[in-house]
PDB file of C-alpha atoms in Angstrom:
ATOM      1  CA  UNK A   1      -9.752 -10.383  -9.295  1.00 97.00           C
ATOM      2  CA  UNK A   2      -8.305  -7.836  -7.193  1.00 98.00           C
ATOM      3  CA  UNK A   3      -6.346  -8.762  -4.271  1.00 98.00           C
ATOM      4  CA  UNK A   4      -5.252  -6.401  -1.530  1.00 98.00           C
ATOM      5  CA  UNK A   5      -2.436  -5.947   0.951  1.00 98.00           C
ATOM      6  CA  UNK A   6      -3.161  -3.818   4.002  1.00 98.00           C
ATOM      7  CA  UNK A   7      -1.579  -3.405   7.242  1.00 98.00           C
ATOM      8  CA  UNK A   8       0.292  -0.801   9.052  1.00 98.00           C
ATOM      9  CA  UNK A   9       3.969   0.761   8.202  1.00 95.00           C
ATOM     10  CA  UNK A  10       6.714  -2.445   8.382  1.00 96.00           C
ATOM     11  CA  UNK A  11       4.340  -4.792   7.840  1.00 97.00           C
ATOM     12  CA  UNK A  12       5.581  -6.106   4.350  1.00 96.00           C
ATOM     13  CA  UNK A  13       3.267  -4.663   2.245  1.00 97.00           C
ATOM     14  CA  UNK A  14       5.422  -4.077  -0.514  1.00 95.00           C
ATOM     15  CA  UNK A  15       7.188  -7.492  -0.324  1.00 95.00           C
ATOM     16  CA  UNK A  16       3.862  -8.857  -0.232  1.00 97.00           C
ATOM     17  CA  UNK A  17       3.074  -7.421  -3.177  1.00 97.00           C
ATOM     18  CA  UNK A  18       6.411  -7.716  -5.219  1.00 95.00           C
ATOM     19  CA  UNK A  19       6.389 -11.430  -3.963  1.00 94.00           C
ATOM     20  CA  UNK A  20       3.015 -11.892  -5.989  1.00 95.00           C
ATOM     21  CA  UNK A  21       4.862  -9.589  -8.961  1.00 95.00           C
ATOM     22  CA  UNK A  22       7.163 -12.265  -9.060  1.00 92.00           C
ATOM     23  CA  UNK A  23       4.958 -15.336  -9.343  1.00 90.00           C
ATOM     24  CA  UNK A  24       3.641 -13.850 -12.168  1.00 84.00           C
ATOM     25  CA  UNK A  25       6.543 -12.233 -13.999  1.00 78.00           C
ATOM     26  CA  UNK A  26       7.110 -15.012 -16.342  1.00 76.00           C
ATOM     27  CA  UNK A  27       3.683 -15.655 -16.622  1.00 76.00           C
ATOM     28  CA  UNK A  28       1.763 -12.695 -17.100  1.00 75.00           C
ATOM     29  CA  UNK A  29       2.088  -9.439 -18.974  1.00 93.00           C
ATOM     30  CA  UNK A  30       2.225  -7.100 -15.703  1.00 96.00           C
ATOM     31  CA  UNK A  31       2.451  -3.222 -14.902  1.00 97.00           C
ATOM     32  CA  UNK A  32       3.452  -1.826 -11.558  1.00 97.00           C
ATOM     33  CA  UNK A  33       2.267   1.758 -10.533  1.00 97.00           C
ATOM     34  CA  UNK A  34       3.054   3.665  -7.681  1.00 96.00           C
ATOM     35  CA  UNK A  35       1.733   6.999  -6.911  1.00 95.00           C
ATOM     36  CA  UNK A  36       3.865  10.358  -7.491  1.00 94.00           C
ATOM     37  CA  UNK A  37       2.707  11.563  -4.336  1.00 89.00           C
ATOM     38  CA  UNK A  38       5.350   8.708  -2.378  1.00 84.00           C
ATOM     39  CA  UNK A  39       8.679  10.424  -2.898  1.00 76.00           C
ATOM     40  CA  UNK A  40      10.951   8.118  -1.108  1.00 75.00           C
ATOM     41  CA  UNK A  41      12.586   6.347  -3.928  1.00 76.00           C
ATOM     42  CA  UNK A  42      11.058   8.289  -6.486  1.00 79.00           C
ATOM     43  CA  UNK A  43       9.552   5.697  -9.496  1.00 84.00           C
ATOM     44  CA  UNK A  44      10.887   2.602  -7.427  1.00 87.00           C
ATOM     45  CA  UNK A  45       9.058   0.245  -5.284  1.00 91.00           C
ATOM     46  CA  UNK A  46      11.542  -0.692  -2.886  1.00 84.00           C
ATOM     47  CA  UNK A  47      11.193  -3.328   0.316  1.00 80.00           C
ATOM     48  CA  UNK A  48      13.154  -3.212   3.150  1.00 78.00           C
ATOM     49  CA  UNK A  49      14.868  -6.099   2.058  1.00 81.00           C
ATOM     50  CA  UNK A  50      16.150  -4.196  -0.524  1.00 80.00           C
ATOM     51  CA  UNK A  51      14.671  -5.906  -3.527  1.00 85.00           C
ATOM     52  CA  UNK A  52      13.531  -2.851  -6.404  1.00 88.00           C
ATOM     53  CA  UNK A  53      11.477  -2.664  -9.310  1.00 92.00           C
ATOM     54  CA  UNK A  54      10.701   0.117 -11.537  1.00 93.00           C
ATOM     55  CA  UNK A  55       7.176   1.071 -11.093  1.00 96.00           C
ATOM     56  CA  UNK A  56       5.240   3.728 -13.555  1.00 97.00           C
ATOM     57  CA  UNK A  57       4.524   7.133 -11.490  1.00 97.00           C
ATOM     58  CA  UNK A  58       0.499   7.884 -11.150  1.00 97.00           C
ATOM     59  CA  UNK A  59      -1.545  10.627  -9.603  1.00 93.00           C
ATOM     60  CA  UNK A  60      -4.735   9.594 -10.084  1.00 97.00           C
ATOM     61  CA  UNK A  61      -6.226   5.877 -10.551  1.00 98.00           C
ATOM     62  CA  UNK A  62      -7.752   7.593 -14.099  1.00 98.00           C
ATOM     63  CA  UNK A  63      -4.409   7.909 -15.393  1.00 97.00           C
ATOM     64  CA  UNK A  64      -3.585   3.775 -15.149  1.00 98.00           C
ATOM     65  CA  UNK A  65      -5.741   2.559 -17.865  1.00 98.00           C
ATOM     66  CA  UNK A  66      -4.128   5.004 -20.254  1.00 97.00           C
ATOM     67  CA  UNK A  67      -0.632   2.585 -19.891  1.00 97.00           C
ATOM     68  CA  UNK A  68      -2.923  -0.589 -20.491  1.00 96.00           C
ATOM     69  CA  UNK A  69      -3.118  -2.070 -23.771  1.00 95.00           C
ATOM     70  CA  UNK A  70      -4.427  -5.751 -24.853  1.00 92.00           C
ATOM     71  CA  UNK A  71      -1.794  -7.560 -23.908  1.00 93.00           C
ATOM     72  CA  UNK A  72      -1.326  -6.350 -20.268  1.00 96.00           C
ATOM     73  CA  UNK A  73      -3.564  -9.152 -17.642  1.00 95.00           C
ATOM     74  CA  UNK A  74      -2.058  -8.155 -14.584  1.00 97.00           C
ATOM     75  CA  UNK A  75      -1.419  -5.025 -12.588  1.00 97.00           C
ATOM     76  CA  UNK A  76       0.155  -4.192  -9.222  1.00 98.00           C
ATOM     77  CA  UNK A  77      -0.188  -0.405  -7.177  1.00 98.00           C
ATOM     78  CA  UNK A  78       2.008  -0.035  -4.585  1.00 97.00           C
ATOM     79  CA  UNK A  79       0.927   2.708  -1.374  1.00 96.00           C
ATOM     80  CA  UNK A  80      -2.424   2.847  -2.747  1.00 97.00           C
ATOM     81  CA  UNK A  81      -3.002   5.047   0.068  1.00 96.00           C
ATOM     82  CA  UNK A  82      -1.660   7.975  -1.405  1.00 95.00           C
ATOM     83  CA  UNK A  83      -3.929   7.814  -4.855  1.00 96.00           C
ATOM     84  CA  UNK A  84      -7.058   9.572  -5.671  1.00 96.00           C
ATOM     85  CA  UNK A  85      -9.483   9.307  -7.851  1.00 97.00           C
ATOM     86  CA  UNK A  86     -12.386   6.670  -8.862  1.00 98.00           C
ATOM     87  CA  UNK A  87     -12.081   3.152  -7.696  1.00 97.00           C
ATOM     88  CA  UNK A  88     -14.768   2.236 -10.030  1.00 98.00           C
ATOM     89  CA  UNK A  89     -12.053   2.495 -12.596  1.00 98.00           C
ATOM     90  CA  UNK A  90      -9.918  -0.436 -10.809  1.00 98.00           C
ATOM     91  CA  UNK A  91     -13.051  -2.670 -10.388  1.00 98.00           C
ATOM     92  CA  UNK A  92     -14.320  -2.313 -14.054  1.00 98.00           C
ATOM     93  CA  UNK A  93     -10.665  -3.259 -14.870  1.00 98.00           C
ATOM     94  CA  UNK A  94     -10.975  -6.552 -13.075  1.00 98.00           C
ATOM     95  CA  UNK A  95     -14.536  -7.202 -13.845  1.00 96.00           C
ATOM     96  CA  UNK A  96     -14.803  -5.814 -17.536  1.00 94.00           C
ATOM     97  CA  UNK A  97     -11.657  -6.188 -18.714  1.00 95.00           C
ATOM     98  CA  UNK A  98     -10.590  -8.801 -16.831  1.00 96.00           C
ATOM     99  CA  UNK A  99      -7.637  -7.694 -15.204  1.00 97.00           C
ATOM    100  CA  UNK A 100      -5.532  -9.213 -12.333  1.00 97.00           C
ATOM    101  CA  UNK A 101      -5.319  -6.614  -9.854  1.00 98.00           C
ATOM    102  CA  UNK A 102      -2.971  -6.735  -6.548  1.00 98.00           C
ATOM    103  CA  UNK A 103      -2.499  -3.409  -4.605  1.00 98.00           C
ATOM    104  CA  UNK A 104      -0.418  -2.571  -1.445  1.00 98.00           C
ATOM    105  CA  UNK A 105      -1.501   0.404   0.909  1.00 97.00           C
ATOM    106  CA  UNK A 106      -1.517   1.576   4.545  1.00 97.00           C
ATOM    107  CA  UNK A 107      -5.696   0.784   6.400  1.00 96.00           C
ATOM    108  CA  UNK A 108      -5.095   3.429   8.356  1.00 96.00           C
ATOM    109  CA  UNK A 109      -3.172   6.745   8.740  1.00 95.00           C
ATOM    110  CA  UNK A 110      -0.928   7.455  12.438  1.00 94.00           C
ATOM    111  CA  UNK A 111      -4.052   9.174  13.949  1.00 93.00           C
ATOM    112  CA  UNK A 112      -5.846   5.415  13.391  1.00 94.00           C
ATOM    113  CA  UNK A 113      -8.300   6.963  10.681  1.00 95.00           C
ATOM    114  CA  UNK A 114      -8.969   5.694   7.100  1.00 96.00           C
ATOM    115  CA  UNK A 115      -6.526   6.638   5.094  1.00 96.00           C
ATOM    116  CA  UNK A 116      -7.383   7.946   1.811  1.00 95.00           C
ATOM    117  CA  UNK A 117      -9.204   5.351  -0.933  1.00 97.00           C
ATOM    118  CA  UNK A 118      -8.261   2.558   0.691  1.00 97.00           C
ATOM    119  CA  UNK A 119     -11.820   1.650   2.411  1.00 97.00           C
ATOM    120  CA  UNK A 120     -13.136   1.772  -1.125  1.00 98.00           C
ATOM    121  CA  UNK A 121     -10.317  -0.427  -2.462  1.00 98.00           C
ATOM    122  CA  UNK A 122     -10.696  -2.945   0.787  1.00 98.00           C
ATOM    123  CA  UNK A 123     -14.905  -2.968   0.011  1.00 97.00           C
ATOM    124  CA  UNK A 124     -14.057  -4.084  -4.137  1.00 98.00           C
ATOM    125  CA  UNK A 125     -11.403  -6.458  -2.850  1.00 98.00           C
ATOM    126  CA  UNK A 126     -12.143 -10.053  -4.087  1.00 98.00           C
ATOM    127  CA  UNK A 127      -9.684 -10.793  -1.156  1.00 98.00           C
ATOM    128  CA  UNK A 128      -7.800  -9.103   1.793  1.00 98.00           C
ATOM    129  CA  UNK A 129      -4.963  -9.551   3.440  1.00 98.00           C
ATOM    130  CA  UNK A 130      -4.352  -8.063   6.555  1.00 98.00           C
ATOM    131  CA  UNK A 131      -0.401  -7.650   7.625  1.00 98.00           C
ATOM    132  CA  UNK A 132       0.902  -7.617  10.756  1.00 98.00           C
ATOM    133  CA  UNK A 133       4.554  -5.669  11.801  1.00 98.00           C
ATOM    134  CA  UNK A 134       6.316  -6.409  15.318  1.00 98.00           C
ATOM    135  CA  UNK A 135       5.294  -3.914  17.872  1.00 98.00           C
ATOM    136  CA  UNK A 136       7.996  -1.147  18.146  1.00 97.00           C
ATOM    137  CA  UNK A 137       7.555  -1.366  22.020  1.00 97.00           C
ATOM    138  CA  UNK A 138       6.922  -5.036  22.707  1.00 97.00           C
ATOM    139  CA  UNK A 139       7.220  -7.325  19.869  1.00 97.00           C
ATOM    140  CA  UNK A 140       3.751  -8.437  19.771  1.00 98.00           C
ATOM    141  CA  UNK A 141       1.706  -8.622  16.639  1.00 98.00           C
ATOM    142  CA  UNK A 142       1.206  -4.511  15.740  1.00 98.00           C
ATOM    143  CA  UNK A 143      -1.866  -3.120  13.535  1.00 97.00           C
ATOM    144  CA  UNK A 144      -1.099   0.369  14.378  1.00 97.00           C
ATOM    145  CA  UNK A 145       1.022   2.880  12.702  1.00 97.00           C
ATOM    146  CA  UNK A 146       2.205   5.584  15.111  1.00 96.00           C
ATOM    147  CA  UNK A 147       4.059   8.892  14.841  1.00 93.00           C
ATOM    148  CA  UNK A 148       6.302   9.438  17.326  1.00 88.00           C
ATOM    149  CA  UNK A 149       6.806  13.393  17.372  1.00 84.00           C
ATOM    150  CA  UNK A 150       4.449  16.500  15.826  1.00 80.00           C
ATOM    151  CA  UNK A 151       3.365  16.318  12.673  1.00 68.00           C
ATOM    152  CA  UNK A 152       2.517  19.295  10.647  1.00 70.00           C
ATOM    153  CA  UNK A 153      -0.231  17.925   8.441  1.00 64.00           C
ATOM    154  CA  UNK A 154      -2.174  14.901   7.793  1.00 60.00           C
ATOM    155  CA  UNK A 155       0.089  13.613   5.959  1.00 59.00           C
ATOM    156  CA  UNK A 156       4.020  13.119   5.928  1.00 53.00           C
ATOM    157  CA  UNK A 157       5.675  11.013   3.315  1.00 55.00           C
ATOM    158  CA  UNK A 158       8.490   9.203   4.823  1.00 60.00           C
ATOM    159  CA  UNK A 159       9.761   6.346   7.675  1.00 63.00           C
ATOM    160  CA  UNK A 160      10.837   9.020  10.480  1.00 76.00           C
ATOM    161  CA  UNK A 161       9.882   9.081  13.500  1.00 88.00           C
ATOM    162  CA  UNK A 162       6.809   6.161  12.592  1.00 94.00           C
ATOM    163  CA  UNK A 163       6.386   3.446  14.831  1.00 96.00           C
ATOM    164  CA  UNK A 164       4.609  -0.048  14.676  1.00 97.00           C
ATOM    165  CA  UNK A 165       2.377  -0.457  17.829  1.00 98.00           C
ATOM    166  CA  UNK A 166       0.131  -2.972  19.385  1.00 98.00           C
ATOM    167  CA  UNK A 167      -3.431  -1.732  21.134  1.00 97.00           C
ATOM    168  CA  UNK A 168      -1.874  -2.208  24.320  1.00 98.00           C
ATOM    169  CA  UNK A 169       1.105   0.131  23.413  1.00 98.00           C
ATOM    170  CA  UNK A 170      -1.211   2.818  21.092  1.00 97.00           C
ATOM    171  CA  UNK A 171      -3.117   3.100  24.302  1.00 97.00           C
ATOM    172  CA  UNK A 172       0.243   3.741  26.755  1.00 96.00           C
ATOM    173  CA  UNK A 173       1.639   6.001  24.234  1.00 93.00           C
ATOM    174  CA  UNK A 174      -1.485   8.471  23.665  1.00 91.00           C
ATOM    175  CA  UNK A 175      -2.208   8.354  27.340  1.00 91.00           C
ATOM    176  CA  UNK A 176       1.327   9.628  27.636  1.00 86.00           C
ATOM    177  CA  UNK A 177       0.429  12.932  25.724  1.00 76.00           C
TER     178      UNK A 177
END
């Protein structure tokens, strides 16, 4: 089974996801990865509530069945996003070797593009959940992550200067540019 979280930036993603870790901690045999690539609180998946857990650093979705032995059933991968590699990998796990599965990651980058693997991992997904943050602007229900300022890349790791938006407040913002 693989279950994913997906939503924009202060949506709860990763309390989603350590909320499931949780359920299962006592009754499971779990790992939690979390790609290198994230630098805010290096080899820690953190939620803005403040709850932590220790989480084993990855580049590449090859290098997670390498910490997997037989008595590991579940795993969780936090900002999915930012991984690379096969996704093939993550579905034989679940299918093959009958792995649990639950993985947290961004749909869509600031410029409202795919970001990274993550259509892959939402089209193996035996379910979705899509995760809604409070509009920076109005309060209603946002799907859109927004950077407020210039970027110099496609990608910045980090919370500055991003924004939760609604369609109605995407669409005022870039018409402001």
């Amino acid at each position: 089974m693989i279950k994913v979280f997906t939503g924009p930036m202060f949506s709860g993603k990763s309390d989603a996801l350590l909320n499931e870790y949780d359920k299962r901690y006592h009754k499971s045999r779990i790992l939690l990865f979390k790609p290198k690539m994230d630098t805010r609180d290096y080899g820690v998946v953190k939620t803005r509530k403040g709850k932590e857990i220790n989480a084993i650093l990855v580049d590449d979705i090859k290098d997670i069945p390498s910490y997997i032995t037989d008595k590991i059933n579940t795993i969780f991968i936090d900002e999915a996003n930012f991984l690379k590699g096969d996704i093939k990998i993550l579905l034989d796990l679940s299918v093959i070797d009958d792995l649990d599965i639950y993985i947290a990651g961004l749909n869509m980058t600031s410029e409202q593009a795919p970001f990274g693997i993550m259509p892959q991992l939402l089209s193996i997904a035996d379910e979705i959940e899509i995760l809604h943050a409070s509009c920076n602007e109005c309060n209603r229900d946002a799907i859109y992550t927004y950077y407020d300022g210039k970027k110099k890349g496609d990608i910045l790791v980090g919370n500055d200067n991003y924004i939760a938006l609604c369609a109605r407040c995407l669409r005022r913002k870039k018409n402001e540019r």
